[in-house]
PDB file of C-alpha atoms in Angstrom:
ATOM      1  CA  GLY H   1      14.029  26.566  -1.540  1.00 75.00           C
ATOM      2  CA  ASN H   2      10.876  24.483  -1.251  1.00 91.00           C
ATOM      3  CA  VAL H   3       9.918  26.136   2.053  1.00 96.00           C
ATOM      4  CA  ARG H   4      10.359  29.569   0.510  1.00 96.00           C
ATOM      5  CA  ASP H   5       8.248  28.584  -2.501  1.00 96.00           C
ATOM      6  CA  LEU H   6       5.475  27.256  -0.262  1.00 97.00           C
ATOM      7  CA  ASP H   7       5.564  30.380   1.875  1.00 97.00           C
ATOM      8  CA  GLU H   8       5.308  32.626  -1.183  1.00 97.00           C
ATOM      9  CA  ALA H   9       2.483  30.551  -2.682  1.00 97.00           C
ATOM     10  CA  ALA H  10       0.557  30.645   0.595  1.00 97.00           C
ATOM     11  CA  ARG H  11       1.060  34.413   0.803  1.00 97.00           C
ATOM     12  CA  ALA H  12      -0.199  34.858  -2.754  1.00 97.00           C
ATOM     13  CA  ALA H  13      -3.293  32.783  -1.949  1.00 97.00           C
ATOM     14  CA  ASP H  14      -3.817  34.637   1.339  1.00 97.00           C
ATOM     15  CA  VAL H  15      -3.811  31.424   3.395  1.00 97.00           C
ATOM     16  CA  ARG H  16      -1.723  29.930   6.142  1.00 97.00           C
ATOM     17  CA  LEU H  17      -0.591  26.494   5.042  1.00 97.00           C
ATOM     18  CA  ASP H  18      -0.087  23.520   7.368  1.00 98.00           C
ATOM     19  CA  VAL H  19       3.201  21.776   6.512  1.00 98.00           C
ATOM     20  CA  LEU H  20       4.484  18.384   7.637  1.00 98.00           C
ATOM     21  CA  VAL H  21       8.170  17.510   7.673  1.00 98.00           C
ATOM     22  CA  GLU H  22       8.791  14.136   6.079  1.00 98.00           C
ATOM     23  CA  VAL H  23      11.370  12.179   8.040  1.00 98.00           C
ATOM     24  CA  ASP H  24      13.275   9.288   6.472  1.00 98.00           C
ATOM     25  CA  VAL H  25      12.665   6.573   9.062  1.00 98.00           C
ATOM     26  CA  GLY H  26      14.177   3.743   7.042  1.00 97.00           C
ATOM     27  CA  ALA H  27      12.623   3.625   3.578  1.00 96.00           C
ATOM     28  CA  HIS H  28      15.424   5.800   2.102  1.00 96.00           C
ATOM     29  CA  ARG H  29      13.070   7.226  -0.473  1.00 95.00           C
ATOM     30  CA  CYS H  30      11.981  10.723   0.524  1.00 95.00           C
ATOM     31  CA  GLY H  31      12.386  12.951   3.532  1.00 96.00           C
ATOM     32  CA  VAL H  32      15.173  14.442   5.598  1.00 98.00           C
ATOM     33  CA  ALA H  33      17.254  12.571   8.138  1.00 98.00           C
ATOM     34  CA  PRO H  34      15.733  12.219  11.607  1.00 98.00           C
ATOM     35  CA  GLY H  35      16.994  14.254  14.522  1.00 98.00           C
ATOM     36  CA  ALA H  36      18.778  17.551  13.915  1.00 98.00           C
ATOM     37  CA  PRO H  37      18.139  17.896  10.131  1.00 98.00           C
ATOM     38  CA  ALA H  38      14.392  17.361  10.557  1.00 98.00           C
ATOM     39  CA  ALA H  39      14.283  19.643  13.580  1.00 98.00           C
ATOM     40  CA  GLN H  40      16.089  22.391  11.676  1.00 98.00           C
ATOM     41  CA  LEU H  41      13.595  22.127   8.829  1.00 98.00           C
ATOM     42  CA  ALA H  42      10.730  22.353  11.319  1.00 98.00           C
ATOM     43  CA  GLN H  43      12.232  25.565  12.707  1.00 98.00           C
ATOM     44  CA  THR H  44      12.580  27.012   9.217  1.00 98.00           C
ATOM     45  CA  ILE H  45       8.903  26.293   8.539  1.00 98.00           C
ATOM     46  CA  ALA H  46       7.769  27.681  11.886  1.00 97.00           C
ATOM     47  CA  ALA H  47       9.605  30.929  11.167  1.00 97.00           C
ATOM     48  CA  CYS H  48       7.587  31.527   8.000  1.00 97.00           C
ATOM     49  CA  ARG H  49       4.665  33.932   8.295  1.00 96.00           C
ATOM     50  CA  ASN H  50       2.394  32.003   5.924  1.00 98.00           C
ATOM     51  CA  LEU H  51       3.272  28.444   6.998  1.00 98.00           C
ATOM     52  CA  ARG H  52       2.406  26.492  10.107  1.00 98.00           C
ATOM     53  CA  PHE H  53       4.545  23.520  11.190  1.00 98.00           C
ATOM     54  CA  ALA H  54       1.934  20.762  11.637  1.00 98.00           C
ATOM     55  CA  GLY H  55       3.985  17.692  12.562  1.00 98.00           C
ATOM     56  CA  LEU H  56       5.897  14.780  11.079  1.00 98.00           C
ATOM     57  CA  GLN H  57       5.285  12.434   8.186  1.00 98.00           C
ATOM     58  CA  ALA H  58       7.065   9.199   9.136  1.00 98.00           C
ATOM     59  CA  TYR H  59       6.188   6.269   6.880  1.00 98.00           C
ATOM     60  CA  GLN H  60       8.479   3.244   6.899  1.00 98.00           C
ATOM     61  CA  GLY H  61       7.581   1.852   3.486  1.00 97.00           C
ATOM     62  CA  ALA H  62      10.501  -0.584   3.366  1.00 97.00           C
ATOM     63  CA  ALA H  63       9.093  -2.468   6.366  1.00 97.00           C
ATOM     64  CA  GLN H  64       5.702  -3.238   4.860  1.00 97.00           C
ATOM     65  CA  HIS H  65       6.642  -6.507   3.154  1.00 97.00           C
ATOM     66  CA  VAL H  66       9.255  -7.778   5.588  1.00 97.00           C
ATOM     67  CA  ARG H  67       7.859 -11.267   6.019  1.00 97.00           C
ATOM     68  CA  LYS H  68       8.663 -12.085   9.646  1.00 95.00           C
ATOM     69  CA  VAL H  69       6.603 -10.352  12.326  1.00 93.00           C
ATOM     70  CA  ALA H  70       9.600  -9.938  14.640  1.00 94.00           C
ATOM     71  CA  GLU H  71      11.651  -8.274  11.902  1.00 97.00           C
ATOM     72  CA  ARG H  72       8.814  -5.885  11.010  1.00 96.00           C
ATOM     73  CA  ARG H  73       8.390  -5.039  14.684  1.00 96.00           C
ATOM     74  CA  GLU H  74      12.116  -4.291  14.959  1.00 97.00           C
ATOM     75  CA  ALA H  75      12.055  -2.033  11.885  1.00 98.00           C
ATOM     76  CA  ILE H  76       9.161  -0.012  13.284  1.00 98.00           C
ATOM     77  CA  ALA H  77      10.795   0.203  16.709  1.00 98.00           C
ATOM     78  CA  GLN H  78      13.727   1.934  15.018  1.00 98.00           C
ATOM     79  CA  ALA H  79      11.355   4.234  13.137  1.00 98.00           C
ATOM     80  CA  VAL H  80       9.603   5.134  16.388  1.00 98.00           C
ATOM     81  CA  ALA H  81      12.961   5.891  18.006  1.00 98.00           C
ATOM     82  CA  ASP H  82      13.840   8.189  15.091  1.00 98.00           C
ATOM     83  CA  VAL H  83      10.523   9.990  15.493  1.00 98.00           C
ATOM     84  CA  GLN H  84      10.962  10.384  19.241  1.00 98.00           C
ATOM     85  CA  LEU H  85      14.426  11.874  18.790  1.00 98.00           C
ATOM     86  CA  THR H  86      13.079  14.321  16.225  1.00 98.00           C
ATOM     87  CA  GLN H  87      10.150  15.263  18.458  1.00 98.00           C
ATOM     88  CA  LYS H  88      12.514  15.911  21.348  1.00 98.00           C
ATOM     89  CA  LEU H  89      14.677  18.302  19.336  1.00 98.00           C
ATOM     90  CA  VAL H  90      11.700  20.101  17.795  1.00 98.00           C
ATOM     91  CA  ARG H  91      10.129  20.602  21.213  1.00 98.00           C
ATOM     92  CA  GLU H  92      13.417  21.854  22.636  1.00 98.00           C
ATOM     93  CA  ALA H  93      13.224  24.556  19.962  1.00 98.00           C
ATOM     94  CA  GLY H  94       9.879  25.614  21.444  1.00 98.00           C
ATOM     95  CA  ILE H  95       7.702  24.097  18.714  1.00 98.00           C
ATOM     96  CA  ASN H  96       4.790  21.733  19.344  1.00 98.00           C
ATOM     97  CA  CYS H  97       5.371  18.346  17.696  1.00 98.00           C
ATOM     98  CA  ASP H  98       2.577  16.033  18.772  1.00 97.00           C
ATOM     99  CA  TYR H  99       1.169  15.076  15.372  1.00 98.00           C
ATOM    100  CA  VAL H 100       2.862  12.139  13.647  1.00 98.00           C
ATOM    101  CA  THR H 101       1.401  10.322  10.658  1.00 98.00           C
ATOM    102  CA  GLY H 102       2.585   7.153   8.932  1.00 98.00           C
ATOM    103  CA  ALA H 103       2.199   3.359   9.101  1.00 97.00           C
ATOM    104  CA  GLY H 104       1.001   0.903   6.488  1.00 96.00           C
ATOM    105  CA  THR H 105      -0.868  -2.354   6.050  1.00 96.00           C
ATOM    106  CA  GLY H 106       2.140  -4.471   6.969  1.00 95.00           C
ATOM    107  CA  SER H 107       3.099  -2.592  10.125  1.00 96.00           C
ATOM    108  CA  TYR H 108       0.159  -0.534  11.385  1.00 95.00           C
ATOM    109  CA  MET H 109      -0.223  -2.654  14.508  1.00 93.00           C
ATOM    110  CA  PHE H 110       3.188  -1.535  15.740  1.00 95.00           C
ATOM    111  CA  GLU H 111       2.709   2.166  15.011  1.00 97.00           C
ATOM    112  CA  ALA H 112      -0.749   1.998  16.606  1.00 95.00           C
ATOM    113  CA  THR H 113       0.653   0.739  19.907  1.00 94.00           C
ATOM    114  CA  SER H 114       3.688   3.047  19.915  1.00 96.00           C
ATOM    115  CA  SER H 115       1.923   5.989  21.629  1.00 96.00           C
ATOM    116  CA  VAL H 116       3.706   8.161  19.050  1.00 98.00           C
ATOM    117  CA  TYR H 117       1.644   7.930  15.866  1.00 98.00           C
ATOM    118  CA  LYS H 118      -1.612   9.902  15.738  1.00 98.00           C
ATOM    119  CA  GLU H 119      -2.708   8.786  12.271  1.00 98.00           C
ATOM    120  CA  LEU H 120      -2.330   5.484  10.403  1.00 97.00           C
ATOM    121  CA  GLN H 121      -2.002   5.580   6.621  1.00 97.00           C
ATOM    122  CA  ALA H 122      -2.697   1.899   5.912  1.00 96.00           C
ATOM    123  CA  GLY H 123      -4.455   1.524   2.561  1.00 96.00           C
ATOM    124  CA  SER H 124      -3.891  -1.855   0.893  1.00 97.00           C
ATOM    125  CA  TYR H 125      -5.743  -3.656   3.704  1.00 96.00           C
ATOM    126  CA  VAL H 126      -8.966  -2.667   1.898  1.00 96.00           C
ATOM    127  CA  PHE H 127      -8.057  -5.103  -0.903  1.00 97.00           C
ATOM    128  CA  MET H 128      -5.211  -7.314   0.434  1.00 96.00           C
ATOM    129  CA  ASP H 129      -3.135  -8.455  -2.513  1.00 97.00           C
ATOM    130  CA  ALA H 130      -1.154 -11.681  -2.854  1.00 97.00           C
ATOM    131  CA  ASP H 131       2.105 -10.030  -1.788  1.00 97.00           C
ATOM    132  CA  TYR H 132       0.735  -8.731   1.513  1.00 96.00           C
ATOM    133  CA  ALA H 133      -0.748 -12.163   2.115  1.00 95.00           C
ATOM    134  CA  ARG H 134       2.775 -13.608   2.018  1.00 95.00           C
ATOM    135  CA  ASN H 135       3.607 -11.718   5.204  1.00 95.00           C
ATOM    136  CA  GLU H 136       3.591 -13.638   8.443  1.00 93.00           C
ATOM    137  CA  TRP H 137       0.569 -12.613  10.539  1.00 85.00           C
ATOM    138  CA  THR H 138       0.977 -14.210  13.958  1.00 82.00           C
ATOM    139  CA  GLU H 139       0.396 -11.342  16.405  1.00 76.00           C
ATOM    140  CA  SER H 140      -2.534 -12.093  18.721  1.00 75.00           C
ATOM    141  CA  GLY H 141      -5.495  -9.765  18.481  1.00 76.00           C
ATOM    142  CA  ILE H 142      -4.494  -8.401  15.071  1.00 78.00           C
ATOM    143  CA  PRO H 143      -7.323  -8.273  12.492  1.00 79.00           C
ATOM    144  CA  GLN H 144      -6.747 -10.622   9.577  1.00 83.00           C
ATOM    145  CA  PHE H 145      -7.926  -8.784   6.494  1.00 92.00           C
ATOM    146  CA  GLU H 146      -9.500 -10.755   3.654  1.00 94.00           C
ATOM    147  CA  HIS H 147      -8.960 -10.473  -0.080  1.00 97.00           C
ATOM    148  CA  SER H 148     -11.558  -8.317  -1.796  1.00 97.00           C
ATOM    149  CA  LEU H 149      -9.918  -7.368  -5.112  1.00 98.00           C
ATOM    150  CA  PHE H 150     -10.085  -9.929  -7.906  1.00 98.00           C
ATOM    151  CA  VAL H 151      -9.442 -10.020 -11.643  1.00 98.00           C
ATOM    152  CA  TRP H 152     -12.069 -12.114 -13.409  1.00 97.00           C
ATOM    153  CA  THR H 153     -10.517 -14.310 -16.090  1.00 98.00           C
ATOM    154  CA  THR H 154     -11.536 -17.096 -18.463  1.00 98.00           C
ATOM    155  CA  VAL H 155      -9.771 -20.279 -19.516  1.00 98.00           C
ATOM    156  CA  MET H 156      -9.045 -19.860 -23.240  1.00 98.00           C
ATOM    157  CA  SER H 157      -6.934 -22.944 -23.875  1.00 97.00           C
ATOM    158  CA  ALA H 158      -6.518 -26.321 -22.190  1.00 95.00           C
ATOM    159  CA  THR H 159      -4.680 -28.462 -24.713  1.00 92.00           C
ATOM    160  CA  GLN H 160      -1.879 -29.759 -22.492  1.00 90.00           C
ATOM    161  CA  PRO H 161      -2.443 -32.110 -19.561  1.00 90.00           C
ATOM    162  CA  GLY H 162      -1.838 -30.347 -16.290  1.00 93.00           C
ATOM    163  CA  ARG H 163      -1.841 -26.895 -17.897  1.00 95.00           C
ATOM    164  CA  ALA H 164      -4.400 -24.244 -18.768  1.00 96.00           C
ATOM    165  CA  VAL H 165      -4.134 -20.775 -20.284  1.00 98.00           C
ATOM    166  CA  VAL H 166      -6.283 -17.837 -19.200  1.00 98.00           C
ATOM    167  CA  ASP H 167      -6.930 -14.493 -20.887  1.00 98.00           C
ATOM    168  CA  ALA H 168      -5.377 -12.365 -18.130  1.00 98.00           C
ATOM    169  CA  GLY H 169      -1.711 -11.560 -18.523  1.00 98.00           C
ATOM    170  CA  LEU H 170       0.539  -8.540 -18.050  1.00 97.00           C
ATOM    171  CA  LYS H 171      -2.183  -6.173 -19.255  1.00 97.00           C
ATOM    172  CA  ALA H 172      -4.605  -7.454 -16.618  1.00 98.00           C
ATOM    173  CA  SER H 173      -2.575  -7.651 -13.418  1.00 97.00           C
ATOM    174  CA  SER H 174       0.668  -6.131 -12.193  1.00 96.00           C
ATOM    175  CA  VAL H 175       3.387  -8.717 -11.594  1.00 97.00           C
ATOM    176  CA  ASP H 176       6.059  -6.468 -10.046  1.00 96.00           C
ATOM    177  CA  SER H 177       5.390  -8.147  -6.679  1.00 96.00           C
ATOM    178  CA  GLY H 178       4.952 -11.648  -8.037  1.00 96.00           C
ATOM    179  CA  MET H 179       2.370 -13.551 -10.020  1.00 98.00           C
ATOM    180  CA  PRO H 180      -1.335 -13.412  -9.210  1.00 98.00           C
ATOM    181  CA  ARG H 181      -2.806 -16.163  -7.069  1.00 97.00           C
ATOM    182  CA  VAL H 182      -5.754 -18.215  -8.235  1.00 97.00           C
ATOM    183  CA  ALA H 183      -8.589 -17.857  -5.737  1.00 96.00           C
ATOM    184  CA  ASP H 184     -10.722 -20.850  -4.734  1.00 92.00           C
ATOM    185  CA  TYR H 185      -8.363 -23.357  -6.391  1.00 90.00           C
ATOM    186  CA  GLY H 186      -5.677 -23.996  -3.809  1.00 83.00           C
ATOM    187  CA  ASP H 187      -3.566 -26.318  -5.961  1.00 91.00           C
ATOM    188  CA  VAL H 188      -3.656 -24.292  -9.162  1.00 95.00           C
ATOM    189  CA  GLU H 189      -0.625 -22.044  -9.671  1.00 97.00           C
ATOM    190  CA  TYR H 190      -0.304 -19.073 -11.982  1.00 98.00           C
ATOM    191  CA  LEU H 191       3.115 -19.789 -13.499  1.00 97.00           C
ATOM    192  CA  LYS H 192       3.884 -17.001 -15.942  1.00 97.00           C
ATOM    193  CA  ALA H 193       2.352 -14.083 -17.783  1.00 98.00           C
ATOM    194  CA  SER H 194       2.712 -12.672 -21.279  1.00 98.00           C
ATOM    195  CA  ASP H 195       0.813  -9.717 -22.702  1.00 97.00           C
ATOM    196  CA  GLU H 196      -2.665 -11.293 -22.939  1.00 96.00           C
ATOM    197  CA  HIS H 197      -2.063 -14.783 -21.561  1.00 98.00           C
ATOM    198  CA  GLY H 198      -1.500 -16.409 -18.193  1.00 98.00           C
ATOM    199  CA  VAL H 199      -0.257 -19.991 -17.904  1.00 98.00           C
ATOM    200  CA  LEU H 200      -1.614 -22.095 -15.042  1.00 97.00           C
ATOM    201  CA  ALA H 201      -0.214 -25.316 -13.596  1.00 97.00           C
ATOM    202  CA  LEU H 202      -3.091 -27.457 -12.328  1.00 96.00           C
ATOM    203  CA  ASN H 203      -0.899 -29.549 -10.002  1.00 93.00           C
ATOM    204  CA  GLY H 204      -3.384 -32.370  -9.858  1.00 87.00           C
ATOM    205  CA  ALA H 205      -6.454 -30.190  -9.466  1.00 75.00           C
ATOM    206  CA  THR H 206      -9.593 -30.930 -11.422  1.00 76.00           C
ATOM    207  CA  ARG H 207      -8.941 -30.337 -15.117  1.00 82.00           C
ATOM    208  CA  LEU H 208     -10.082 -26.919 -16.263  1.00 91.00           C
ATOM    209  CA  LYS H 209     -11.895 -26.547 -19.557  1.00 94.00           C
ATOM    210  CA  VAL H 210     -12.239 -23.721 -22.050  1.00 97.00           C
ATOM    211  CA  GLY H 211     -14.775 -21.186 -20.811  1.00 97.00           C
ATOM    212  CA  ASP H 212     -14.261 -21.834 -17.106  1.00 96.00           C
ATOM    213  CA  LYS H 213     -14.197 -18.608 -15.073  1.00 97.00           C
ATOM    214  CA  LEU H 214     -11.556 -18.003 -12.402  1.00 97.00           C
ATOM    215  CA  LYS H 215     -10.767 -15.208  -9.960  1.00 97.00           C
ATOM    216  CA  LEU H 216      -7.179 -14.005  -9.709  1.00 98.00           C
ATOM    217  CA  ILE H 217      -5.797 -12.244  -6.646  1.00 98.00           C
ATOM    218  CA  PRO H 218      -3.346  -9.625  -7.984  1.00 98.00           C
ATOM    219  CA  GLY H 219       0.220  -9.742  -6.717  1.00 97.00           C
ATOM    220  CA  HIS H 220       0.171  -5.957  -6.155  1.00 98.00           C
ATOM    221  CA  CYS H 221      -3.158  -4.152  -5.870  1.00 97.00           C
ATOM    222  CA  ASP H 222      -2.009  -0.554  -6.457  1.00 95.00           C
ATOM    223  CA  PRO H 223      -0.688  -0.819 -10.054  1.00 95.00           C
ATOM    224  CA  THR H 224      -3.472  -3.274 -10.986  1.00 97.00           C
ATOM    225  CA  VAL H 225      -6.426  -1.048 -10.103  1.00 96.00           C
ATOM    226  CA  ASN H 226      -5.437   1.712 -12.534  1.00 94.00           C
ATOM    227  CA  LEU H 227      -5.670  -0.742 -15.448  1.00 95.00           C
ATOM    228  CA  TYR H 228      -9.472  -0.755 -15.223  1.00 96.00           C
ATOM    229  CA  ASP H 229     -12.349   1.678 -15.712  1.00 95.00           C
ATOM    230  CA  TRP H 230     -14.660   0.256 -13.051  1.00 96.00           C
ATOM    231  CA  TYR H 231     -14.855  -1.695  -9.848  1.00 97.00           C
ATOM    232  CA  VAL H 232     -17.670  -4.226 -10.111  1.00 98.00           C
ATOM    233  CA  CYS H 233     -18.924  -4.460  -6.533  1.00 98.00           C
ATOM    234  CA  VAL H 234     -20.374  -7.863  -5.665  1.00 97.00           C
ATOM    235  CA  ARG H 235     -22.053  -9.030  -2.473  1.00 96.00           C
ATOM    236  CA  ASN H 236     -23.424 -12.566  -2.062  1.00 94.00           C
ATOM    237  CA  GLY H 237     -23.164 -13.159  -5.800  1.00 93.00           C
ATOM    238  CA  VAL H 238     -25.133 -10.037  -6.723  1.00 97.00           C
ATOM    239  CA  VAL H 239     -23.665  -6.967  -8.423  1.00 97.00           C
ATOM    240  CA  GLU H 240     -24.612  -4.056  -6.159  1.00 97.00           C
ATOM    241  CA  ALA H 241     -22.676  -1.168  -7.670  1.00 98.00           C
ATOM    242  CA  LEU H 242     -20.229   0.010 -10.308  1.00 98.00           C
ATOM    243  CA  TRP H 243     -17.617   2.467  -9.021  1.00 97.00           C
ATOM    244  CA  PRO H 244     -15.631   4.445 -11.610  1.00 96.00           C
ATOM    245  CA  ILE H 245     -11.848   4.372 -11.213  1.00 95.00           C
ATOM    246  CA  THR H 246     -11.003   8.026 -11.701  1.00 90.00           C
ATOM    247  CA  ALA H 247      -7.232   7.417 -11.616  1.00 84.00           C
ATOM    248  CA  ARG H 248      -7.485   4.952 -14.483  1.00 88.00           C
ATOM    249  CA  GLY H 249      -4.673   4.984 -17.025  1.00 81.00           C
ATOM    250  CA  ALA H 250      -1.367   6.754 -17.271  1.00 66.00           C
ATOM    251  CA  VAL H 251      -0.271   9.930 -15.554  1.00 68.00           C
ATOM    252  CA  LEU H 252      -1.239  12.974 -17.612  1.00 66.00           C
TER     253      LEU H 252
END
């Protein structure tokens, strides 16, 4: 049904539309099964006058936060095998199938060296959130990306020894992938969040006082960014630019 709808829409717009077949290579979220089902869909697309089969979308999202390098490598090896099987069957049907896109921040190094993937879709590496930083990164020659996305917060209460409260809670940083991390204060731990408050355990660190400014590294960058109107871009302590966040807020 979807192929027919795309073909009719492309005909109505007087264009020929490039279409990728999404293959479920382990995330079990979207896409058709690898091998024969994906190859059959590719043939259906190729038979349409207004569509052009352009290749495979093969993103293994479930592998991105597998902590151990060896386990992530194994997950991507299976994904690559699924892609290769699909390519083989598509090519046997007389259809070119060289273009494969996928990969992510946690696994791109394995897709990049597979000789199968032509495009890498890694995105979170630009910011590197606290959850990605929990991954093991021990492969030699692999770039180690730094954190660049921070939520600026202020200590608003420090009445209990060993504790402090900041003004950044659930409305300031997504916690679906764990609590934010406090940057530049290695011993300080962000314990829990409520709507407008975050509770910190100082763990022997220098006592914080009301008004102190801290940087938080969000647990998950994607659903944190949309909470704000602007990126404040800082280099060497100087604000160089303000970038509007056009996807700010809820889905319309």
